[in-house]
Amino acid sequence: MADPDMIPQVQPWLEDDEARAAAQAVADNWITEGPRSQEFSDRLNKLIGVPYGVFAPNGTLALALALLAVGIKPGDEIIIPDITFIGSATAAILVGAVPVFVDVERQTFQIDIAKAEAAVTKKTRAVMPVHLYGTACDMDGVASFAKRHGLKVVEDAAQGICVSFKNRHVGGLGDAGCFSFFADKTLTTGEGGYVACNDEDVYTQLRLLRNQGRLDRGSFIHPAIGFNFRMTDMQAAVGLAQFNKLDRIMAAKSQILEWYRQGFDGLGQVRMLSNAPNANHVPFRCVLIAQNAHALMEHLSKSGVQTRGFFYPMHKQPCFADLARQHANRHAFDDANFPNAVFGYENGLCLPIFPTLTHDQVQHITSAIRQYYS
Ligand SMILES: Cc1ncc(COP(=O)(O)O)c(C=O)c1O
């Protein structure tokens, strides 16, 4: 149970509409993927601007499914930014591929595609730009890098609902784009994921892979090897209810961001992360680069505010120690290769920005931060 005296880091915005929608799926006795999943998928495709898409149980499995569908094989190397959620990298591991980490940009913390050149080897097959913290990577840079080296582009748009690059929704800009509907995402179904794509052959692969190697259910003859990556119609029902209030969710997030901006006005010790060039900003968290970030987090915890750190750099993750040991270059995982990722981790923190956060709560948070620096 959440501590009622703490302002939580995340809180899904679930109302009667979501409860009624899920209950209706149960009342209609249709709980596996069905009419609601179809409608949810149609609306997602329209939003993202793609002709095709399939659900997955969560964002991590959406990424694994997408990697398989674009033809990634065991031993292939995938270029991934050093600052991301661990699921980007473990999705690669799940399909037998090798994640290769590249530093991020200092201002935006999106992948620094210029630095990716040095990471390309004979085994590199894909790049996974991660649209982080509610803004977007330089997808022009990613596209020309991928073209130059003949790589697939699998976008990690797990945090990217309503995020765009040059006015085009992320997740529809590469060979496949993956979303998460976990409870802290702009649009949630509790758990859930989605893979969007433009190419009919990729779509066919996605359908085969997610449904035991068949294009339709009901047959026990399986033309291909596939698995079960399906979702439920109860989740889709919740997703549709969330879709109906997407405008309100977006409006609430930008209002809260504005309250934070006002609260930090003139405070030189903090910098709020905002949109990357050519991209908009639909904040996934209110990310601050702050003086003494880790001590500030402790102060906020004592002031009743739950914070989160910046993502921990992938090259430092204990779970990837073997990757570091096996790497041909024994210096490949040194901090010196990832100065911006290390900087982000040491100086970054995340404040809550869920839609039901009130003005009073934001004022409490910004006052506590001002008090810390006073
Ligand atoms: C950037 C990124 N990639 C992948 C994921 C994995 O999504 P899920 O938690 O739905 O598996 C997340 C989830 O937070 C994420 O933020």
Coordinates of C-alpha atoms and ligand atoms in Angstrom, one line a residue:
M1 CA 0.0 0.0 0.0
A2 CA 1.3 3.5 -0.8
D3 CA 2.3 5.7 2.1
P4 CA -0.6 8.2 2.4
D5 CA 1.8 10.8 3.7
M6 CA 4.0 10.7 0.7
I7 CA 3.4 12.4 -2.7
P8 CA 4.0 9.3 -4.8
Q9 CA 6.3 9.2 -7.8
V10 CA 3.6 7.8 -10.1
Q11 CA -0.1 7.3 -9.9
P12 CA -2.3 6.0 -12.7
W13 CA -5.4 8.1 -13.4
L14 CA -8.2 5.5 -13.3
E15 CA -11.8 6.6 -13.0
D16 CA -15.3 5.1 -13.3
D17 CA -15.0 5.0 -17.1
E18 CA -12.0 2.6 -16.9
A19 CA -13.8 0.4 -14.3
R20 CA -17.0 0.3 -16.3
A21 CA -15.2 -0.5 -19.5
A22 CA -13.3 -3.4 -18.0
A23 CA -16.5 -4.7 -16.3
Q24 CA -18.3 -4.5 -19.6
A25 CA -15.7 -6.8 -21.2
V26 CA -16.4 -9.3 -18.5
A27 CA -20.1 -8.9 -18.7
D28 CA -19.9 -9.4 -22.5
N29 CA -18.0 -12.6 -21.8
W30 CA -15.2 -11.7 -24.2
I31 CA -12.0 -11.4 -22.3
T32 CA -9.3 -12.5 -24.8
E33 CA -8.3 -10.2 -27.7
G34 CA -11.5 -9.3 -29.5
P35 CA -13.5 -6.2 -30.5
R36 CA -12.0 -3.9 -27.9
S37 CA -8.5 -4.8 -28.9
Q38 CA -9.3 -4.2 -32.5
E39 CA -10.7 -0.8 -31.8
F40 CA -7.8 0.1 -29.5
S41 CA -5.3 -1.0 -32.2
D42 CA -7.1 1.0 -34.8
R43 CA -7.0 4.1 -32.7
L44 CA -3.3 3.6 -31.8
N45 CA -2.4 3.2 -35.5
K46 CA -4.2 6.4 -36.3
L47 CA -2.5 8.3 -33.5
I48 CA 1.0 6.9 -34.4
G49 CA 0.4 7.3 -38.1
V50 CA 1.1 3.7 -39.2
P51 CA -1.0 1.2 -41.1
Y52 CA -0.2 -1.8 -38.8
G53 CA 0.4 -2.7 -35.2
V54 CA 0.0 -5.6 -32.7
F55 CA -0.2 -5.8 -29.0
A56 CA 2.3 -7.4 -26.6
P57 CA 2.1 -8.3 -22.9
N58 CA 4.4 -5.3 -22.0
G59 CA 6.9 -3.0 -23.5
T60 CA 9.9 -5.3 -22.9
L61 CA 8.2 -8.1 -24.8
A62 CA 7.1 -5.7 -27.5
L63 CA 10.7 -4.8 -28.1
A64 CA 11.8 -8.5 -28.2
L65 CA 8.9 -9.3 -30.6
A66 CA 9.9 -6.4 -32.8
L67 CA 13.6 -7.4 -32.9
L68 CA 12.6 -10.9 -33.9
A69 CA 10.1 -9.6 -36.5
V70 CA 12.8 -7.5 -38.3
G71 CA 15.1 -10.5 -38.4
I72 CA 17.5 -10.2 -35.5
K73 CA 19.3 -13.5 -34.8
P74 CA 21.4 -14.8 -31.9
G75 CA 24.8 -13.1 -31.8
D76 CA 23.7 -10.0 -33.7
E77 CA 24.7 -6.7 -32.1
I78 CA 22.1 -4.0 -31.3
I79 CA 23.2 -0.4 -30.6
I80 CA 21.3 0.9 -27.6
P81 CA 21.8 4.2 -25.6
D82 CA 23.6 3.9 -22.3
I83 CA 20.8 5.7 -20.5
T84 CA 17.5 3.9 -20.8
F85 CA 15.3 1.6 -18.8
I86 CA 16.9 -1.9 -18.5
G87 CA 14.1 -3.4 -20.6
S88 CA 15.6 -1.9 -23.8
A89 CA 18.7 -4.0 -23.3
T90 CA 17.1 -7.1 -21.8
A91 CA 14.8 -7.3 -24.8
A92 CA 17.9 -7.7 -26.9
I93 CA 19.3 -10.4 -24.6
L94 CA 16.0 -12.2 -24.7
V95 CA 16.3 -12.8 -28.4
G96 CA 20.0 -13.8 -28.1
A97 CA 21.4 -10.6 -29.4
V98 CA 24.1 -8.5 -27.8
P99 CA 23.4 -5.0 -26.6
V100 CA 26.2 -2.5 -27.5
F101 CA 26.0 0.7 -25.5
V102 CA 26.5 4.2 -26.8
D103 CA 26.7 7.5 -24.8
V104 CA 23.8 10.0 -24.8
E105 CA 23.8 13.7 -25.5
R106 CA 24.6 16.0 -22.6
Q107 CA 21.6 18.4 -23.0
T108 CA 18.8 15.9 -24.0
F109 CA 20.0 12.5 -22.8
Q110 CA 18.9 11.0 -26.1
I111 CA 21.3 8.7 -27.9
D112 CA 24.3 10.5 -29.4
I113 CA 24.2 9.1 -32.8
A114 CA 27.5 10.6 -33.8
K115 CA 29.2 8.4 -31.2
A116 CA 27.4 5.3 -32.5
E117 CA 29.8 5.2 -35.5
A118 CA 32.6 3.9 -33.4
A119 CA 30.4 1.1 -32.0
V120 CA 29.6 -0.5 -35.4
T121 CA 31.2 -3.9 -36.1
K122 CA 30.6 -6.7 -38.6
K123 CA 27.9 -8.1 -36.3
T124 CA 25.9 -4.9 -35.9
R125 CA 22.3 -5.4 -37.3
A126 CA 20.1 -2.8 -35.6
V127 CA 19.9 0.4 -33.7
M128 CA 17.4 1.0 -31.0
P129 CA 16.8 4.7 -30.5
V130 CA 15.1 5.2 -27.1
H131 CA 12.8 8.3 -26.9
L132 CA 13.6 9.1 -23.4
Y133 CA 11.7 11.0 -20.7
G134 CA 9.0 12.3 -23.0
T135 CA 11.0 13.8 -25.8
A136 CA 12.5 12.3 -29.0
C137 CA 15.8 11.2 -30.5
D138 CA 17.2 12.9 -33.6
M139 CA 15.5 10.5 -36.0
D140 CA 17.0 12.1 -39.1
G141 CA 20.5 11.3 -37.6
V142 CA 19.3 7.8 -36.7
A143 CA 17.9 7.1 -40.2
S144 CA 21.0 8.2 -42.0
F145 CA 23.2 6.2 -39.6
A146 CA 21.1 3.1 -40.1
K147 CA 21.1 3.6 -43.9
R148 CA 24.8 4.0 -44.1
H149 CA 25.4 0.7 -42.2
G150 CA 22.4 -1.3 -43.5
L151 CA 20.8 -1.5 -40.0
K152 CA 17.3 -2.1 -38.9
V153 CA 15.7 0.6 -36.7
V154 CA 13.6 -0.6 -33.8
E155 CA 12.4 2.5 -31.8
D156 CA 11.9 2.1 -28.1
A157 CA 8.9 4.5 -27.7
A158 CA 7.9 2.9 -24.4
Q159 CA 7.5 6.4 -22.9
G160 CA 6.5 8.0 -26.2
I161 CA 2.7 8.2 -26.5
C162 CA 2.0 11.6 -28.1
V163 CA 5.7 12.4 -28.5
S164 CA 6.7 13.6 -32.0
F165 CA 9.8 14.3 -34.0
K166 CA 9.3 16.9 -36.8
N167 CA 5.6 16.6 -36.1
R168 CA 5.6 12.8 -36.8
H169 CA 4.7 10.5 -33.9
V170 CA 7.6 8.5 -32.6
G171 CA 7.3 4.7 -33.0
G172 CA 6.2 5.1 -36.6
L173 CA 9.6 6.3 -38.0
G174 CA 11.7 3.1 -38.1
D175 CA 11.2 -0.5 -39.1
A176 CA 9.2 -1.1 -35.9
G177 CA 8.3 1.1 -32.9
C178 CA 7.4 -0.2 -29.4
F179 CA 5.2 1.2 -26.7
S180 CA 4.5 0.3 -23.1
F181 CA 1.2 0.8 -21.3
F182 CA 2.6 0.2 -17.8
A183 CA 0.9 2.1 -14.9
D184 CA 3.3 5.1 -15.1
K185 CA 2.9 5.7 -18.8
T186 CA 0.8 8.5 -20.5
L187 CA -1.8 5.9 -21.5
T188 CA -2.0 2.8 -19.3
T189 CA -3.6 -0.6 -19.2
G190 CA -1.8 -1.7 -16.1
E191 CA 0.7 -3.8 -18.1
G192 CA 0.7 -3.9 -21.9
G193 CA 2.7 -3.2 -25.0
Y194 CA 2.3 -2.4 -28.7
V195 CA 4.5 -2.8 -31.8
A196 CA 3.7 -0.4 -34.7
C197 CA 5.1 -0.8 -38.2
N198 CA 4.7 0.5 -41.7
D199 CA 5.8 -2.6 -43.6
E200 CA 3.3 -5.4 -44.4
D201 CA 6.0 -8.1 -44.2
V202 CA 7.1 -7.0 -40.8
Y203 CA 3.4 -7.0 -39.8
T204 CA 3.0 -10.6 -41.0
Q205 CA 6.1 -11.6 -39.0
L206 CA 4.8 -9.9 -35.9
R207 CA 1.4 -11.7 -36.2
L208 CA 3.1 -15.1 -36.7
L209 CA 5.5 -14.6 -33.9
R210 CA 2.9 -13.4 -31.4
N211 CA 0.3 -16.1 -32.1
Q212 CA 2.2 -19.4 -32.1
G213 CA 3.2 -19.1 -35.7
R214 CA -0.3 -18.8 -37.1
L215 CA -2.1 -15.8 -38.6
D216 CA -5.4 -16.8 -37.1
R217 CA -6.5 -18.7 -34.0
G218 CA -8.4 -21.9 -34.0
S219 CA -6.0 -24.0 -36.1
F220 CA -3.4 -26.4 -34.7
I221 CA -1.3 -26.3 -37.9
H222 CA 1.5 -23.9 -37.3
P223 CA 3.3 -22.7 -40.5
A224 CA 6.0 -20.9 -38.5
I225 CA 7.5 -21.0 -35.0
G226 CA 5.8 -18.4 -32.8
F227 CA 4.9 -17.7 -29.2
N228 CA 2.1 -16.2 -27.1
F229 CA 2.5 -12.4 -26.9
R230 CA -1.2 -11.6 -26.7
M231 CA -3.0 -9.3 -24.4
T232 CA -6.6 -9.3 -23.1
D233 CA -9.8 -7.4 -24.1
M234 CA -10.2 -6.1 -20.5
Q235 CA -6.9 -4.3 -20.8
A236 CA -7.9 -3.0 -24.2
A237 CA -11.2 -1.7 -22.6
V238 CA -9.1 0.2 -20.1
G239 CA -6.9 1.5 -22.8
L240 CA -9.9 2.8 -24.8
A241 CA -11.2 4.6 -21.7
Q242 CA -7.8 6.2 -21.3
F243 CA -7.7 7.1 -25.0
N244 CA -11.0 9.0 -24.5
K245 CA -9.3 11.3 -22.1
L246 CA -5.9 11.6 -23.7
D247 CA -6.5 15.3 -24.3
R248 CA -7.2 15.8 -20.6
I249 CA -4.1 13.8 -19.7
M250 CA -1.9 15.8 -22.0
A251 CA -3.4 19.1 -20.7
A252 CA -2.8 18.1 -17.1
K253 CA 0.8 17.2 -17.8
S254 CA 1.6 20.5 -19.5
Q255 CA -0.2 22.4 -16.7
I256 CA 1.9 20.6 -14.1
L257 CA 5.1 21.2 -16.1
E258 CA 4.2 24.9 -16.2
W259 CA 3.6 24.9 -12.4
Y260 CA 7.1 23.4 -11.9
R261 CA 8.6 25.9 -14.3
Q262 CA 7.1 28.8 -12.3
G263 CA 8.2 27.1 -9.0
F264 CA 11.8 26.9 -10.2
D265 CA 11.9 30.3 -11.8
G266 CA 15.3 32.0 -11.0
L267 CA 16.6 29.0 -9.1
G268 CA 20.1 28.5 -10.6
Q269 CA 20.8 25.2 -9.0
V270 CA 18.3 23.2 -11.1
R271 CA 17.7 22.7 -14.8
M272 CA 14.5 21.1 -16.0
L273 CA 14.8 18.7 -18.9
S274 CA 12.7 20.0 -21.8
N275 CA 12.1 19.0 -25.4
A276 CA 15.0 17.9 -27.7
P277 CA 15.5 19.8 -31.0
N278 CA 12.7 19.2 -33.5
A279 CA 10.7 17.3 -30.9
N280 CA 7.9 18.1 -28.5
H281 CA 7.8 17.2 -24.8
V282 CA 5.1 15.0 -23.1
P283 CA 6.9 14.6 -19.8
F284 CA 7.2 11.1 -18.5
R285 CA 8.7 12.4 -15.3
C286 CA 9.7 16.0 -14.4
V287 CA 13.4 15.4 -14.8
L288 CA 15.8 17.8 -13.0
I289 CA 19.5 18.2 -13.4
A290 CA 20.3 19.5 -10.0
Q291 CA 23.2 20.4 -7.8
N292 CA 23.7 17.6 -5.2
A293 CA 21.0 15.6 -6.8
H294 CA 21.3 12.6 -4.6
A295 CA 21.3 14.6 -1.3
L296 CA 18.3 16.6 -2.7
M297 CA 16.5 13.3 -3.2
E298 CA 17.1 12.4 0.5
H299 CA 15.8 15.9 1.5
L300 CA 12.7 15.4 -0.6
S301 CA 12.0 12.0 0.9
K302 CA 12.1 13.6 4.4
S303 CA 9.7 16.2 3.1
G304 CA 7.2 13.6 2.0
V305 CA 8.0 13.5 -1.7
Q306 CA 8.9 10.2 -3.5
T307 CA 11.6 10.8 -6.1
R308 CA 13.4 8.5 -8.4
G309 CA 17.0 8.6 -9.6
F310 CA 18.0 9.0 -13.2
F311 CA 18.3 5.7 -15.0
Y312 CA 21.5 3.9 -14.1
P313 CA 23.9 3.7 -17.0
M314 CA 23.7 0.4 -18.8
H315 CA 27.5 0.0 -18.9
K316 CA 27.6 0.0 -15.1
Q317 CA 24.8 -2.4 -14.5
P318 CA 25.9 -5.4 -12.4
C319 CA 23.8 -7.7 -14.6
F320 CA 25.9 -6.8 -17.6
A321 CA 29.3 -7.5 -15.9
D322 CA 29.7 -10.6 -18.1
L323 CA 29.1 -8.6 -21.2
A324 CA 31.9 -6.2 -20.1
R325 CA 34.3 -9.2 -19.4
Q326 CA 33.5 -10.8 -22.8
H327 CA 34.0 -7.6 -24.8
A328 CA 37.0 -7.7 -27.2
N329 CA 38.0 -4.2 -26.0
R330 CA 38.7 -4.4 -22.2
H331 CA 38.1 -0.6 -22.0
A332 CA 34.8 -0.6 -23.8
F333 CA 32.7 -0.4 -20.6
D334 CA 34.9 2.3 -18.9
D335 CA 33.1 5.3 -17.6
A336 CA 35.3 7.5 -19.8
N337 CA 33.4 6.3 -22.8
F338 CA 30.1 7.4 -21.3
P339 CA 30.7 10.8 -19.7
N340 CA 27.1 12.1 -20.4
A341 CA 25.4 9.0 -19.1
V342 CA 27.5 9.2 -15.9
F343 CA 26.8 12.9 -15.6
G344 CA 23.0 12.3 -16.0
Y345 CA 23.1 9.6 -13.3
E346 CA 25.1 11.7 -10.9
N347 CA 23.1 14.9 -11.4
G348 CA 19.6 13.8 -12.4
L349 CA 16.5 13.1 -10.5
C350 CA 12.8 12.5 -11.3
L351 CA 9.9 14.4 -9.7
P352 CA 6.3 13.2 -10.1
I353 CA 4.1 14.5 -12.9
F354 CA 1.1 12.3 -13.0
P355 CA -2.2 14.0 -14.2
T356 CA -3.9 14.1 -10.8
L357 CA -1.0 15.9 -9.0
T358 CA -2.4 19.1 -7.6
H359 CA -1.1 22.7 -7.7
D360 CA -0.6 22.5 -3.9
Q361 CA 1.5 19.4 -4.2
V362 CA 3.7 20.9 -6.9
Q363 CA 4.1 24.0 -4.7
H364 CA 5.0 21.7 -1.8
I365 CA 7.7 20.0 -3.9
T366 CA 9.2 23.2 -5.4
S367 CA 9.2 24.9 -1.9
A368 CA 11.0 21.9 -0.4
I369 CA 13.6 22.2 -3.2
R370 CA 14.0 25.9 -2.7
Q371 CA 14.4 25.3 1.1
Y372 CA 17.1 22.8 0.4
Y373 CA 19.2 25.3 -1.5
S374 CA 18.5 28.3 0.8
Ligands
LIG1 C1 12.5 3.3 -22.2 C2 11.7 2.1 -21.8 N1 11.9 0.9 -22.5 C3 11.2 -0.2 -22.2 C4 10.4 -0.3 -21.1 C5 9.7 -1.6 -20.8 O1 8.3 -1.5 -20.7 P1 7.5 -2.5 -19.7 O2 7.8 -2.1 -18.3 O3 6.1 -2.3 -20.2 O4 8.0 -3.9 -20.0 C6 10.1 0.9 -20.3 C7 9.3 0.9 -19.2 O5 9.3 1.8 -18.4 C8 10.9 2.1 -20.7 O6 10.7 3.2 -20.0

